[in-house]
PDB file of C-alpha atoms in Angstrom:
ATOM      1  CA  MET Q   1      -0.066   0.036   0.417  1.00 57.00           C
ATOM      2  CA  ILE Q   2       1.394   3.812  -1.206  1.00 53.00           C
ATOM      3  CA  LYS Q   3       1.720   5.696   2.120  1.00 49.00           C
ATOM      4  CA  LEU Q   4       0.667   9.278   2.617  1.00 45.00           C
ATOM      5  CA  LYS Q   5       3.880  10.491   4.347  1.00 41.00           C
ATOM      6  CA  ASP Q   6       5.696   9.027   0.762  1.00 43.00           C
ATOM      7  CA  LEU Q   7       3.701  12.094  -1.275  1.00 44.00           C
ATOM      8  CA  ILE Q   8       3.568  14.452   1.436  1.00 40.00           C
ATOM      9  CA  VAL Q   9       7.376  14.946   1.290  1.00 35.00           C
ATOM     10  CA  GLU Q  10       7.664  14.544  -2.897  1.00 38.00           C
ATOM     11  CA  LYS Q  11       8.001  17.761  -5.000  1.00 38.00           C
ATOM     12  CA  ILE Q  12       5.233  19.966  -6.283  1.00 37.00           C
ATOM     13  CA  ALA Q  13       5.786  19.170  -9.843  1.00 40.00           C
ATOM     14  CA  HIS Q  14       5.471  15.434  -9.304  1.00 44.00           C
ATOM     15  CA  SER Q  15       2.193  16.190  -7.164  1.00 48.00           C
ATOM     16  CA  LYS Q  16       0.893  17.744 -10.315  1.00 53.00           C
ATOM     17  CA  LYS Q  17       2.171  15.893 -12.539  1.00 81.00           C
ATOM     18  CA  SER Q  18       0.334  12.446 -10.901  1.00 87.00           C
ATOM     19  CA  LEU Q  19      -3.236  14.366 -10.015  1.00 87.00           C
ATOM     20  CA  GLU Q  20      -3.362  15.259 -13.811  1.00 88.00           C
ATOM     21  CA  TRP Q  21      -4.034  11.354 -14.613  1.00 91.00           C
ATOM     22  CA  VAL Q  22      -5.906  10.972 -12.037  1.00 92.00           C
ATOM     23  CA  SER Q  23      -7.767  13.859 -13.037  1.00 89.00           C
ATOM     24  CA  LEU Q  24      -7.597  12.179 -16.848  1.00 90.00           C
ATOM     25  CA  ASP Q  25      -8.579   8.862 -15.462  1.00 93.00           C
ATOM     26  CA  TYR Q  26      -5.501   7.057 -16.159  1.00 94.00           C
ATOM     27  CA  ILE Q  27      -4.692   3.194 -14.915  1.00 95.00           C
ATOM     28  CA  PRO Q  28      -1.369   3.137 -12.882  1.00 95.00           C
ATOM     29  CA  MET Q  29       0.688   0.740 -13.140  1.00 94.00           C
ATOM     30  CA  SER Q  30       3.820  -0.357 -10.370  1.00 92.00           C
ATOM     31  CA  PRO Q  31       6.843  -2.640 -10.575  1.00 92.00           C
ATOM     32  CA  LYS Q  32       5.831  -3.719  -6.770  1.00 92.00           C
ATOM     33  CA  VAL Q  33       1.694  -4.522  -7.998  1.00 94.00           C
ATOM     34  CA  MET Q  34       2.809  -5.884 -11.128  1.00 93.00           C
ATOM     35  CA  LYS Q  35       5.577  -7.934  -9.406  1.00 93.00           C
ATOM     36  CA  GLN Q  36       2.385  -9.265  -7.053  1.00 96.00           C
ATOM     37  CA  ILE Q  37       0.507 -10.714 -10.107  1.00 95.00           C
ATOM     38  CA  MET Q  38       2.584 -10.988 -12.408  1.00 93.00           C
ATOM     39  CA  GLY Q  39       5.649 -12.202 -10.283  1.00 92.00           C
ATOM     40  CA  ASP Q  40       9.034 -11.697 -11.945  1.00 92.00           C
ATOM     41  CA  VAL Q  41       8.997 -12.245 -15.916  1.00 93.00           C
ATOM     42  CA  PRO Q  42      12.562 -12.125 -17.237  1.00 94.00           C
ATOM     43  CA  ILE Q  43      12.417 -10.456 -21.382  1.00 95.00           C
ATOM     44  CA  THR Q  44      14.769  -9.917 -23.349  1.00 96.00           C
ATOM     45  CA  VAL Q  45      13.353  -6.967 -25.704  1.00 95.00           C
ATOM     46  CA  PHE Q  46      14.568  -3.428 -27.832  1.00 96.00           C
ATOM     47  CA  HIS Q  47      14.606   0.014 -26.857  1.00 94.00           C
ATOM     48  CA  ASN Q  48      15.802   2.930 -29.265  1.00 93.00           C
ATOM     49  CA  LEU Q  49      17.382   5.900 -28.247  1.00 93.00           C
ATOM     50  CA  ASN Q  50      19.369   8.744 -29.498  1.00 91.00           C
ATOM     51  CA  PRO Q  51      22.653   9.711 -28.291  1.00 91.00           C
ATOM     52  CA  ASP Q  52      21.431  12.466 -25.814  1.00 89.00           C
ATOM     53  CA  SER Q  53      19.672   9.783 -24.084  1.00 90.00           C
ATOM     54  CA  ILE Q  54      22.435   7.768 -23.109  1.00 90.00           C
ATOM     55  CA  LYS Q  55      23.496  10.666 -20.302  1.00 84.00           C
ATOM     56  CA  ASN Q  56      20.174  11.810 -19.544  1.00 84.00           C
ATOM     57  CA  LYS Q  57      18.118   9.307 -19.274  1.00 85.00           C
ATOM     58  CA  LEU Q  58      19.616   5.931 -19.193  1.00 88.00           C
ATOM     59  CA  SER Q  59      21.786   6.081 -16.429  1.00 83.00           C
ATOM     60  CA  LYS Q  60      18.783   6.906 -14.579  1.00 85.00           C
ATOM     61  CA  VAL Q  61      16.579   3.438 -15.452  1.00 88.00           C
ATOM     62  CA  ILE Q  62      19.977   0.718 -15.331  1.00 89.00           C
ATOM     63  CA  GLY Q  63      18.655  -1.282 -12.549  1.00 84.00           C
ATOM     64  CA  LYS Q  64      15.705   1.107 -11.131  1.00 84.00           C
ATOM     65  CA  LYS Q  65      12.416   0.768 -10.610  1.00 84.00           C
ATOM     66  CA  LYS Q  66      11.740   3.198 -13.284  1.00 87.00           C
ATOM     67  CA  SER Q  67      10.500   1.465 -16.741  1.00 90.00           C
ATOM     68  CA  ILE Q  68      11.124   1.990 -20.097  1.00 90.00           C
ATOM     69  CA  SER Q  69       9.530   1.380 -23.617  1.00 90.00           C
ATOM     70  CA  SER Q  70      10.370  -1.065 -25.769  1.00 92.00           C
ATOM     71  CA  TYR Q  71       9.542  -4.063 -28.275  1.00 92.00           C
ATOM     72  CA  THR Q  72       9.554  -6.934 -30.065  1.00 92.00           C
ATOM     73  CA  THR Q  73       8.171  -6.709 -32.820  1.00 89.00           C
ATOM     74  CA  ASP Q  74       8.188  -4.300 -36.057  1.00 87.00           C
ATOM     75  CA  THR Q  75       5.922  -5.028 -39.104  1.00 83.00           C
ATOM     76  CA  GLU Q  76       6.345  -1.496 -40.471  1.00 82.00           C
ATOM     77  CA  GLY Q  77      10.345  -1.510 -40.162  1.00 84.00           C
ATOM     78  CA  HIS Q  78      10.878   2.324 -38.279  1.00 84.00           C
ATOM     79  CA  LEU Q  79      12.442   1.066 -35.050  1.00 88.00           C
ATOM     80  CA  SER Q  80      14.040  -2.041 -36.769  1.00 86.00           C
ATOM     81  CA  SER Q  81      15.971   0.826 -39.182  1.00 86.00           C
ATOM     82  CA  GLY Q  82      17.094   2.538 -35.680  1.00 87.00           C
ATOM     83  CA  GLY Q  83      14.332   5.135 -35.662  1.00 84.00           C
ATOM     84  CA  GLY Q  84      13.069   6.631 -32.776  1.00 80.00           C
ATOM     85  CA  VAL Q  85       8.945   7.407 -31.573  1.00 75.00           C
ATOM     86  CA  GLN Q  86       9.535  10.380 -29.511  1.00 72.00           C
ATOM     87  CA  THR Q  87      13.604  10.782 -30.987  1.00 73.00           C
ATOM     88  CA  ASP Q  88      15.014  10.824 -33.421  1.00 78.00           C
ATOM     89  CA  GLY Q  89      16.493   7.168 -32.580  1.00 87.00           C
ATOM     90  CA  GLY Q  90      20.005   6.309 -34.012  1.00 92.00           C
ATOM     91  CA  ILE Q  91      20.754   3.665 -31.145  1.00 95.00           C
ATOM     92  CA  ILE Q  92      19.558   0.478 -30.627  1.00 95.00           C
ATOM     93  CA  LEU Q  93      19.941  -1.621 -27.556  1.00 96.00           C
ATOM     94  CA  GLU Q  94      19.152  -4.882 -26.683  1.00 97.00           C
ATOM     95  CA  VAL Q  95      17.499  -5.251 -22.912  1.00 96.00           C
ATOM     96  CA  GLU Q  96      16.825  -8.056 -20.538  1.00 96.00           C
ATOM     97  CA  GLY Q  97      14.335  -6.265 -18.034  1.00 95.00           C
ATOM     98  CA  LYS Q  98      11.357  -7.608 -16.372  1.00 95.00           C
ATOM     99  CA  VAL Q  99       8.019  -6.774 -17.759  1.00 94.00           C
ATOM    100  CA  LEU Q 100       5.277  -3.742 -16.149  1.00 94.00           C
ATOM    101  CA  VAL Q 101       3.083  -4.009 -19.280  1.00 93.00           C
ATOM    102  CA  ALA Q 102       2.659  -6.320 -22.261  1.00 91.00           C
ATOM    103  CA  GLY Q 103       0.778  -4.234 -25.414  1.00 87.00           C
ATOM    104  CA  THR Q 104       0.200  -5.371 -28.406  1.00 81.00           C
ATOM    105  CA  GLU Q 105       1.355  -1.322 -30.033  1.00 80.00           C
ATOM    106  CA  ASP Q 106       2.033   1.917 -28.902  1.00 80.00           C
ATOM    107  CA  LEU Q 107       0.475   1.739 -25.600  1.00 86.00           C
ATOM    108  CA  GLY Q 108       0.549   5.847 -25.072  1.00 84.00           C
ATOM    109  CA  SER Q 109       1.561   5.625 -21.401  1.00 87.00           C
ATOM    110  CA  VAL Q 110       3.119   8.241 -19.533  1.00 86.00           C
ATOM    111  CA  PRO Q 111       5.247   7.876 -16.548  1.00 84.00           C
ATOM    112  CA  ASP Q 112       5.790   9.676 -13.396  1.00 81.00           C
ATOM    113  CA  GLU Q 113       9.204   9.790 -10.859  1.00 70.00           C
ATOM    114  CA  SER Q 114       8.264   6.707  -8.757  1.00 73.00           C
ATOM    115  CA  GLY Q 115       8.663   4.529 -11.459  1.00 67.00           C
ATOM    116  CA  ARG Q 116       4.722   3.592 -11.718  1.00 82.00           C
ATOM    117  CA  ARG Q 117       3.642   4.137 -15.352  1.00 91.00           C
ATOM    118  CA  TRP Q 118      -0.200   5.566 -16.046  1.00 94.00           C
ATOM    119  CA  ILE Q 119      -1.943   3.927 -19.355  1.00 92.00           C
ATOM    120  CA  HIS Q 120      -5.765   4.725 -19.961  1.00 91.00           C
ATOM    121  CA  PRO Q 121      -8.310   2.745 -19.308  1.00 92.00           C
ATOM    122  CA  SER Q 122      -9.478   2.117 -22.790  1.00 89.00           C
ATOM    123  CA  THR Q 123      -5.838   0.308 -23.243  1.00 88.00           C
ATOM    124  CA  PHE Q 124      -6.212  -1.827 -20.793  1.00 91.00           C
ATOM    125  CA  GLY Q 125      -9.512  -2.815 -21.203  1.00 89.00           C
ATOM    126  CA  LYS Q 126      -8.403  -3.737 -25.522  1.00 87.00           C
ATOM    127  CA  ILE Q 127      -4.926  -5.190 -23.789  1.00 88.00           C
ATOM    128  CA  VAL Q 128      -7.142  -8.072 -20.690  1.00 89.00           C
ATOM    129  CA  GLY Q 129     -10.202  -8.200 -23.275  1.00 87.00           C
ATOM    130  CA  MET Q 130     -12.634  -5.975 -20.870  1.00 87.00           C
ATOM    131  CA  LYS Q 131     -15.095  -4.397 -23.511  1.00 84.00           C
ATOM    132  CA  GLN Q 132     -16.687  -2.197 -20.621  1.00 85.00           C
ATOM    133  CA  PHE Q 133     -13.077  -0.233 -20.600  1.00 85.00           C
ATOM    134  CA  GLU Q 134     -13.134   0.670 -24.835  1.00 77.00           C
ATOM    135  CA  GLY Q 135     -14.380   3.906 -25.882  1.00 72.00           C
ATOM    136  CA  GLY Q 136     -15.152   7.191 -24.800  1.00 73.00           C
ATOM    137  CA  GLY Q 137     -17.363   5.776 -21.404  1.00 82.00           C
ATOM    138  CA  GLY Q 138     -13.667   3.794 -19.819  1.00 86.00           C
ATOM    139  CA  GLY Q 139     -13.002   6.558 -17.604  1.00 88.00           C
ATOM    140  CA  ILE Q 140     -16.266   6.372 -16.205  1.00 90.00           C
ATOM    141  CA  TYR Q 141     -16.325   2.840 -15.531  1.00 91.00           C
ATOM    142  CA  TRP Q 142     -12.962   2.425 -14.165  1.00 94.00           C
ATOM    143  CA  ARG Q 143     -14.293   5.082 -11.379  1.00 94.00           C
ATOM    144  CA  LYS Q 144     -17.130   2.931 -10.176  1.00 93.00           C
ATOM    145  CA  HIS Q 145     -14.274   0.275  -9.927  1.00 93.00           C
ATOM    146  CA  LEU Q 146     -12.894   2.967  -7.860  1.00 96.00           C
ATOM    147  CA  TYR Q 147     -15.499   3.948  -6.190  1.00 96.00           C
ATOM    148  CA  ASN Q 148     -16.453   0.682  -4.630  1.00 95.00           C
ATOM    149  CA  MET Q 149     -12.572  -0.019  -3.626  1.00 96.00           C
ATOM    150  CA  ASP Q 150     -12.662   3.216  -1.662  1.00 96.00           C
ATOM    151  CA  LYS Q 151     -16.630   5.564  -0.706  1.00 95.00           C
ATOM    152  CA  LYS Q 152     -14.962   8.254  -0.362  1.00 95.00           C
ATOM    153  CA  LEU Q 153     -13.027   8.660  -3.014  1.00 96.00           C
ATOM    154  CA  GLU Q 154     -15.560   9.716  -5.411  1.00 95.00           C
ATOM    155  CA  ASP Q 155     -16.590  13.158  -3.129  1.00 94.00           C
ATOM    156  CA  ILE Q 156     -12.902  13.786  -3.094  1.00 93.00           C
ATOM    157  CA  LEU Q 157     -12.134  13.411  -6.287  1.00 93.00           C
ATOM    158  CA  TRP Q 158     -15.867  15.713  -7.427  1.00 91.00           C
ATOM    159  CA  ARG Q 159     -14.495  18.299  -4.609  1.00 88.00           C
ATOM    160  CA  TYR Q 160     -10.726  18.797  -6.101  1.00 90.00           C
ATOM    161  CA  LYS Q 161     -12.286  19.019 -10.098  1.00 87.00           C
ATOM    162  CA  THR Q 162     -14.434  21.003  -8.990  1.00 85.00           C
ATOM    163  CA  SER Q 163     -11.956  23.494  -7.312  1.00 84.00           C
ATOM    164  CA  LEU Q 164     -10.141  23.752 -10.620  1.00 82.00           C
ATOM    165  CA  MET Q 165     -13.219  24.645 -12.312  1.00 80.00           C
ATOM    166  CA  LYS Q 166     -13.382  27.816 -10.289  1.00 77.00           C
ATOM    167  CA  SER Q 167     -12.139  31.511 -11.815  1.00 77.00           C
ATOM    168  CA  PRO Q 168     -11.633  34.849 -10.518  1.00 74.00           C
ATOM    169  CA  THR Q 169     -15.181  35.759 -11.328  1.00 80.00           C
ATOM    170  CA  ASP Q 170     -17.461  33.346  -9.217  1.00 78.00           C
ATOM    171  CA  SER Q 171     -18.713  34.805  -5.691  1.00 82.00           C
ATOM    172  CA  ALA Q 172     -16.973  34.145  -2.295  1.00 82.00           C
ATOM    173  CA  GLU Q 173     -19.766  31.960  -1.768  1.00 81.00           C
ATOM    174  CA  ASP Q 174     -19.157  29.462  -4.406  1.00 75.00           C
ATOM    175  CA  ASN Q 175     -14.759  29.695  -3.906  1.00 77.00           C
ATOM    176  CA  ALA Q 176     -15.689  29.491   0.077  1.00 79.00           C
ATOM    177  CA  ARG Q 177     -17.455  26.036  -1.070  1.00 79.00           C
ATOM    178  CA  PHE Q 178     -14.904  25.009  -3.367  1.00 79.00           C
ATOM    179  CA  PRO Q 179     -11.808  26.165  -1.827  1.00 83.00           C
ATOM    180  CA  ASP Q 180      -8.104  24.945  -3.622  1.00 84.00           C
ATOM    181  CA  TYR Q 181      -6.901  21.918  -2.714  1.00 87.00           C
ATOM    182  CA  THR Q 182      -3.670  22.148  -0.368  1.00 89.00           C
ATOM    183  CA  ASN Q 183      -0.504  20.049  -0.962  1.00 90.00           C
ATOM    184  CA  LYS Q 184      -1.927  17.461   1.528  1.00 93.00           C
ATOM    185  CA  GLN Q 185      -5.785  17.282   0.920  1.00 92.00           C
ATOM    186  CA  LYS Q 186      -3.837  16.212  -3.361  1.00 92.00           C
ATOM    187  CA  ALA Q 187      -1.317  13.774  -1.851  1.00 92.00           C
ATOM    188  CA  ASP Q 188      -4.255  12.053   0.190  1.00 95.00           C
ATOM    189  CA  LEU Q 189      -6.143  11.725  -3.041  1.00 95.00           C
ATOM    190  CA  ILE Q 190      -3.139  10.438  -5.000  1.00 94.00           C
ATOM    191  CA  LYS Q 191      -2.968   7.952  -2.822  1.00 95.00           C
ATOM    192  CA  ARG Q 192      -6.528   6.951  -2.372  1.00 96.00           C
ATOM    193  CA  TYR Q 193      -6.948   6.787  -6.214  1.00 97.00           C
ATOM    194  CA  ILE Q 194      -3.807   4.373  -6.118  1.00 96.00           C
ATOM    195  CA  ASN Q 195      -4.763   2.266  -3.423  1.00 97.00           C
ATOM    196  CA  ALA Q 196      -7.878   1.882  -4.690  1.00 97.00           C
ATOM    197  CA  SER Q 197      -6.150   0.683  -7.965  1.00 97.00           C
ATOM    198  CA  ASN Q 198      -3.888  -1.559  -6.580  1.00 97.00           C
ATOM    199  CA  LYS Q 199      -6.699  -3.351  -5.342  1.00 97.00           C
ATOM    200  CA  PHE Q 200      -8.989  -3.451  -8.622  1.00 96.00           C
ATOM    201  CA  LEU Q 201      -5.506  -4.914 -10.304  1.00 96.00           C
ATOM    202  CA  LEU Q 202      -5.266  -7.268  -7.448  1.00 97.00           C
ATOM    203  CA  LYS Q 203      -8.508  -8.121  -8.004  1.00 96.00           C
ATOM    204  CA  MET Q 204      -8.283  -9.004 -12.309  1.00 95.00           C
ATOM    205  CA  LYS Q 205      -4.870 -10.591 -11.052  1.00 96.00           C
ATOM    206  CA  LYS Q 206      -5.604 -14.071 -13.051  1.00 95.00           C
ATOM    207  CA  THR Q 207      -7.101 -11.918 -16.543  1.00 95.00           C
ATOM    208  CA  ILE Q 208      -4.403  -9.360 -16.377  1.00 95.00           C
ATOM    209  CA  LYS Q 209      -1.673 -12.333 -15.858  1.00 95.00           C
ATOM    210  CA  LYS Q 210      -2.613 -14.254 -18.430  1.00 94.00           C
ATOM    211  CA  SER Q 211      -2.957 -11.580 -21.108  1.00 92.00           C
ATOM    212  CA  PHE Q 212      -0.024 -10.582 -20.313  1.00 93.00           C
ATOM    213  CA  MET Q 213       1.920 -13.458 -20.310  1.00 93.00           C
ATOM    214  CA  ASN Q 214       0.433 -14.277 -24.143  1.00 90.00           C
ATOM    215  CA  ASN Q 215       0.827 -11.183 -25.268  1.00 89.00           C
ATOM    216  CA  VAL Q 216       4.752 -11.932 -24.570  1.00 91.00           C
ATOM    217  CA  ASN Q 217       4.729 -15.553 -25.286  1.00 89.00           C
ATOM    218  CA  ASN Q 218       2.867 -14.959 -28.260  1.00 84.00           C
ATOM    219  CA  PRO Q 219       3.999 -11.243 -30.104  1.00 81.00           C
ATOM    220  CA  LYS Q 220       1.522  -9.845 -32.291  1.00 75.00           C
ATOM    221  CA  ILE Q 221       0.332  -5.852 -33.613  1.00 72.00           C
ATOM    222  CA  THR Q 222      -2.742  -4.476 -33.119  1.00 67.00           C
ATOM    223  CA  LYS Q 223      -3.812  -1.639 -34.515  1.00 61.00           C
ATOM    224  CA  PHE Q 224      -6.628  -0.394 -32.439  1.00 57.00           C
ATOM    225  CA  MET Q 225      -4.312   3.256 -31.065  1.00 51.00           C
ATOM    226  CA  SER Q 226      -1.659   3.995 -33.935  1.00 51.00           C
ATOM    227  CA  SER Q 227      -0.258   2.758 -37.214  1.00 58.00           C
ATOM    228  CA  TYR Q 228       3.273   2.479 -35.996  1.00 64.00           C
ATOM    229  CA  GLY Q 229       3.353  -1.109 -36.327  1.00 77.00           C
ATOM    230  CA  TYR Q 230       5.469  -3.267 -33.003  1.00 84.00           C
ATOM    231  CA  ASN Q 231       4.447  -3.869 -29.988  1.00 87.00           C
ATOM    232  CA  GLU Q 232       4.915  -2.299 -26.719  1.00 89.00           C
ATOM    233  CA  LEU Q 233       6.224  -3.881 -23.954  1.00 92.00           C
ATOM    234  CA  LEU Q 234       7.079  -1.979 -20.149  1.00 93.00           C
ATOM    235  CA  VAL Q 235      10.331  -3.442 -18.704  1.00 94.00           C
ATOM    236  CA  TYR Q 236      11.884  -2.694 -15.263  1.00 92.00           C
ATOM    237  CA  ASP Q 237      15.380  -3.551 -14.152  1.00 93.00           C
ATOM    238  CA  VAL Q 238      16.517  -3.084 -16.822  1.00 94.00           C
ATOM    239  CA  GLN Q 239      20.407  -3.840 -18.233  1.00 96.00           C
ATOM    240  CA  VAL Q 240      22.016  -3.641 -21.097  1.00 97.00           C
ATOM    241  CA  LYS Q 241      22.994  -6.616 -22.912  1.00 97.00           C
ATOM    242  CA  ASP Q 242      24.275  -5.190 -26.695  1.00 98.00           C
ATOM    243  CA  ALA Q 243      23.983  -2.277 -28.434  1.00 97.00           C
ATOM    244  CA  TYR Q 244      24.009  -0.884 -32.392  1.00 97.00           C
ATOM    245  CA  ILE Q 245      24.363   2.337 -33.373  1.00 96.00           C
ATOM    246  CA  VAL Q 246      22.671   3.150 -37.212  1.00 94.00           C
ATOM    247  CA  LEU Q 247      24.953   5.191 -38.815  1.00 92.00           C
ATOM    248  CA  ASP Q 248      22.333   6.835 -41.361  1.00 87.00           C
ATOM    249  CA  TYR Q 249      20.878   8.547 -37.995  1.00 88.00           C
ATOM    250  CA  ILE Q 250      24.025   9.848 -36.540  1.00 86.00           C
ATOM    251  CA  GLY Q 251      26.017  10.400 -39.348  1.00 77.00           C
ATOM    252  CA  ASP Q 252      26.515  13.355 -41.871  1.00 78.00           C
ATOM    253  CA  PRO Q 253      27.479  11.885 -45.115  1.00 77.00           C
ATOM    254  CA  ASN Q 254      29.068  15.218 -46.513  1.00 82.00           C
ATOM    255  CA  ASP Q 255      31.432  15.342 -43.580  1.00 85.00           C
ATOM    256  CA  PHE Q 256      33.369  12.004 -42.289  1.00 86.00           C
ATOM    257  CA  GLU Q 257      35.442  14.086 -39.561  1.00 89.00           C
ATOM    258  CA  ALA Q 258      31.648  15.742 -37.829  1.00 86.00           C
ATOM    259  CA  THR Q 259      30.386  11.905 -38.084  1.00 87.00           C
ATOM    260  CA  GLU Q 260      33.356  10.058 -36.435  1.00 92.00           C
ATOM    261  CA  LYS Q 261      33.886  12.850 -33.471  1.00 92.00           C
ATOM    262  CA  THR Q 262      29.475  12.007 -33.114  1.00 91.00           C
ATOM    263  CA  LEU Q 263      30.844   8.226 -33.273  1.00 93.00           C
ATOM    264  CA  LYS Q 264      33.280   8.393 -30.598  1.00 94.00           C
ATOM    265  CA  GLU Q 265      31.585  10.210 -28.113  1.00 94.00           C
ATOM    266  CA  ILE Q 266      28.166   7.482 -29.118  1.00 95.00           C
ATOM    267  CA  GLN Q 267      30.644   4.877 -28.547  1.00 96.00           C
ATOM    268  CA  LYS Q 268      32.000   6.707 -25.289  1.00 95.00           C
ATOM    269  CA  GLY Q 269      28.516   7.096 -22.895  1.00 95.00           C
ATOM    270  CA  LEU Q 270      27.297   3.745 -23.976  1.00 96.00           C
ATOM    271  CA  LYS Q 271      30.321   2.030 -22.810  1.00 96.00           C
ATOM    272  CA  PRO Q 272      29.506   2.268 -19.102  1.00 95.00           C
ATOM    273  CA  PHE Q 273      26.133   0.145 -19.660  1.00 95.00           C
ATOM    274  CA  VAL Q 274      26.612  -1.805 -22.402  1.00 96.00           C
ATOM    275  CA  LYS Q 275      27.480  -5.124 -20.743  1.00 96.00           C
ATOM    276  CA  GLY Q 276      28.027  -6.736 -23.967  1.00 97.00           C
ATOM    277  CA  LYS Q 277      29.186  -5.491 -27.964  1.00 97.00           C
ATOM    278  CA  ILE Q 278      29.022  -2.478 -29.272  1.00 97.00           C
ATOM    279  CA  TYR Q 279      27.903  -2.515 -32.666  1.00 97.00           C
ATOM    280  CA  GLN Q 280      27.759   0.065 -35.820  1.00 95.00           C
ATOM    281  CA  GLY Q 281      26.731  -0.422 -38.855  1.00 93.00           C
ATOM    282  CA  PHE Q 282      23.117   0.949 -41.408  1.00 92.00           C
ATOM    283  CA  ALA Q 283      20.011   0.517 -41.474  1.00 90.00           C
ATOM    284  CA  ASP Q 284      19.884  -2.725 -42.863  1.00 90.00           C
ATOM    285  CA  GLY Q 285      22.297  -4.157 -40.636  1.00 93.00           C
ATOM    286  CA  ALA Q 286      20.355  -3.231 -37.716  1.00 93.00           C
ATOM    287  CA  LYS Q 287      17.767  -5.078 -38.848  1.00 93.00           C
ATOM    288  CA  LYS Q 288      20.241  -8.169 -38.707  1.00 94.00           C
ATOM    289  CA  PHE Q 289      21.219  -7.418 -35.653  1.00 96.00           C
ATOM    290  CA  ILE Q 290      17.220  -7.286 -33.464  1.00 94.00           C
ATOM    291  CA  LYS Q 291      17.012 -10.749 -35.516  1.00 94.00           C
ATOM    292  CA  GLN Q 292      19.833 -12.905 -34.441  1.00 95.00           C
ATOM    293  CA  ARG Q 293      18.474 -11.757 -30.877  1.00 95.00           C
ATOM    294  CA  GLY Q 294      15.394 -13.070 -30.974  1.00 93.00           C
ATOM    295  CA  GLY Q 295      13.105  -9.975 -32.072  1.00 91.00           C
ATOM    296  CA  LYS Q 296      10.345  -9.683 -35.445  1.00 89.00           C
ATOM    297  CA  VAL Q 297      11.423  -7.288 -37.859  1.00 86.00           C
TER     298      VAL Q 297
END
């Protein structure tokens, strides 16, 4: 169970960030809860990043509870040639980790600073085969489940959302009825929301485990949210086995010296994190790199 004191001492920016996903009815997926549901499910996957992310992001997730997005199958060829989704890409990592969420396409997940990932109810419903969560009413159905887990949550969440709708022209009476939430009240709301979510996820343990394991063992691609053509798996406690630097993305065909300099900088940045070898080559070689390690492209 998440503790109130752990949320009270968090930075305000984090509280606001968490509250954003709470107010949008997203579902928190944490390593602690998913371990209770799935156990430790080790998996080898692939993760693409750009040179700037080596120092700024990679160092913060190695061997930790923070999760990263990864894939094992790519039908469109963008990822398997070295491209990225949110960055330019250029580097493909073969990664070992533990399964947090196993989907069949882009999950549209959002992270927070504690290592939790948040996904929309419609995405969750599609993965686990619960049609009640799909479509525009998924958030309403999700909240109903949470209110059954915590009888006070509905009133607390309603009052918080109402407080956000006030304007400077509202009467003093309205402002008194719906005062701004304090940091402690916000922390209590997050705590209650996450605890209720965790109770529901644990209640659905068999369904979730069956669906996720099927996506791990029999990866397939769906396109209910996007047309990217890859299966997204969120993994944590990651370690990098091998890396492949794609020259098509990081090189300049008109400047050999600049390309060589960038290549050396990337190799130097990767070296502390890669347990195996660091390869380099063009996009065609990247696909071979993935296939040889069990990926499907």
